[in-house]
Amino acid sequence: MTYAFRIHQPGGPEVLKWEKVLIGKPSFGEARIRHTAVGLNFVDIYNRAGVYNVLLPSGLGSEGAGVVEEIGPGVTDLKPGDRVAYGSSPLGAYAEERLIPADRLLKLPDEIDDKTAAAMMLKGLTVQYLIRQTYRVKSGDTILLHAAAGGVGLILGQWAKHLGATVIGTVSTDEKAALAKEHGTKHAIVYTREDFVARVKELTADHLVPVVYDSVGKDTFLRSLDCLAPLGIAVLFGQSSGAVDPLNLGLLAQKGSLYVTRPTLNTYGAKRENLVAMANELFEVVKSGAVKIAINQTYPLKDAAKAHADLAGRMTTGSTVLLV
């Protein structure tokens, strides 16, 4: 028996229930892992609140780090005692131990500790596909990043700067502007008092940007389109302010033959070989020091409800880790 958070109905943080569960032995292709640290992400709130359809009752969380305790039949590239992490898995990370498909587990380099790994896998792998695949950021690009002081934002800002790009980021406060600038953002726009479209036009001398990375959604998306140069791409990868209204596709023609995509890590990392390649590139930029993982909050796993409330209330910056 072990303990894990379960949700039996959608709702606020109060629906998180700390329960004793029986996980059993790993079946074919599975491993049993003991968590040491679990990552907190905004998608966890979406899943808990019912924004995304989750088959209930359910576990929660899809990012964590720990140690392999046991492997099932057919697992050949892992063994008990291996340090592993994951950022793309079935829900269930908010647990002391769990069963997980072994092909979702990635062996950790010695240079990366468990807490850092738990903070960086989902967000770091997300950044990898955003800036290396969805739109391949290159030296000389100027890009727009919303929520530049968030967990994904702080990683993306550093990585894009490392690639030679100039990052324009939007944030809600002066404190978050300073944090974003410390992590690769060149120009931080405080959107609560500045018109970010006007500032982007000013900063780019009306050339605008080839890509906007938008995880905010409803409050920003249509205006994000006004920041794009002709043939630019709007990358919507979250909706912290709510779902985007249905889009009149004619707007894409009017605004310069624009592109829009709604990518997910599950799609980009669906094949094991792709996931491993993405992780290896992430590990290299972290080991080199080009990307530093900012863990600005930690909570005991049992305090996950408070962590959810703080994240939803924009009380956090960077990455948050739940310690087991």
CSV table of N, CA, C and O in Angstrom, one decimal, residues 26 63 77 99 138 146 152 162 178 180-181 190 201 212 258 268 273 283 289:
chain,number,residue,atom,x,y,z
A,26,PRO,N,4.3,-4.4,-11.3
A,26,PRO,CA,4.3,-3.9,-12.7
A,26,PRO,C,4.0,-5.0,-13.7
A,26,PRO,O,4.5,-6.1,-13.6
A,63,GLU,N,4.4,14.7,-14.1
A,63,GLU,CA,5.8,15.0,-14.1
A,63,GLU,C,6.4,14.7,-12.7
A,63,GLU,O,5.9,15.0,-11.7
A,77,ASP,N,15.6,-1.7,-20.7
A,77,ASP,CA,16.6,-0.6,-20.6
A,77,ASP,C,16.5,0.1,-19.3
A,77,ASP,O,17.1,1.1,-19.1
A,99,LEU,N,2.9,3.0,-10.6
A,99,LEU,CA,3.2,2.2,-11.8
A,99,LEU,C,3.2,3.2,-13.0
A,99,LEU,O,2.3,4.0,-13.1
A,138,LYS,N,15.9,30.7,-34.4
A,138,LYS,CA,17.3,30.8,-34.9
A,138,LYS,C,17.9,32.1,-34.5
A,138,LYS,O,17.2,33.0,-34.1
A,146,HIS,N,4.5,35.2,-24.0
A,146,HIS,CA,3.6,35.6,-22.9
A,146,HIS,C,4.0,34.8,-21.7
A,146,HIS,O,4.5,33.7,-21.7
A,152,VAL,N,7.5,27.6,-17.8
A,152,VAL,CA,7.9,27.5,-19.2
A,152,VAL,C,8.7,28.7,-19.6
A,152,VAL,O,9.7,28.6,-20.3
A,162,HIS,N,20.1,31.6,-25.7
A,162,HIS,CA,21.3,30.8,-26.0
A,162,HIS,C,21.4,30.5,-27.5
A,162,HIS,O,22.5,30.4,-28.1
A,178,ALA,N,11.6,41.8,-13.7
A,178,ALA,CA,13.0,41.7,-13.3
A,178,ALA,C,13.4,40.2,-13.4
A,178,ALA,O,14.5,39.9,-13.9
A,180,ALA,N,12.1,37.8,-15.3
A,180,ALA,CA,12.2,37.4,-16.7
A,180,ALA,C,13.5,37.9,-17.3
A,180,ALA,O,14.1,37.1,-18.1
A,181,LYS,N,13.9,39.1,-17.0
A,181,LYS,CA,15.1,39.6,-17.6
A,181,LYS,C,16.3,38.9,-17.1
A,181,LYS,O,17.3,38.7,-17.8
A,190,VAL,N,5.2,45.0,-19.1
A,190,VAL,CA,4.2,44.8,-18.0
A,190,VAL,C,2.8,45.1,-18.5
A,190,VAL,O,2.4,46.2,-18.6
A,201,LYS,N,5.4,46.6,-31.6
A,201,LYS,CA,5.6,47.4,-32.8
A,201,LYS,C,6.7,48.3,-32.6
A,201,LYS,O,7.6,48.5,-33.5
A,212,VAL,N,4.7,33.9,-31.9
A,212,VAL,CA,4.2,34.3,-30.6
A,212,VAL,C,4.0,33.0,-29.9
A,212,VAL,O,3.2,32.1,-30.4
A,258,LEU,N,-1.5,34.3,-41.8
A,258,LEU,CA,-0.9,33.7,-40.6
A,258,LEU,C,-1.2,32.3,-40.4
A,258,LEU,O,-2.1,31.7,-41.0
A,268,TYR,N,4.1,15.5,-29.6
A,268,TYR,CA,5.5,15.5,-30.1
A,268,TYR,C,6.4,14.4,-29.4
A,268,TYR,O,7.3,13.9,-30.1
A,273,GLU,N,11.5,7.2,-29.4
A,273,GLU,CA,12.8,7.7,-29.9
A,273,GLU,C,12.8,9.2,-30.0
A,273,GLU,O,13.8,9.9,-29.7
A,283,PHE,N,18.7,17.9,-21.5
A,283,PHE,CA,19.7,17.6,-20.6
A,283,PHE,C,21.0,18.4,-20.9
A,283,PHE,O,21.7,18.9,-20.0
A,289,GLY,N,24.8,24.7,-18.4
A,289,GLY,CA,24.6,26.0,-17.7
A,289,GLY,C,23.9,27.0,-18.6
A,289,GLY,O,23.6,28.1,-18.1
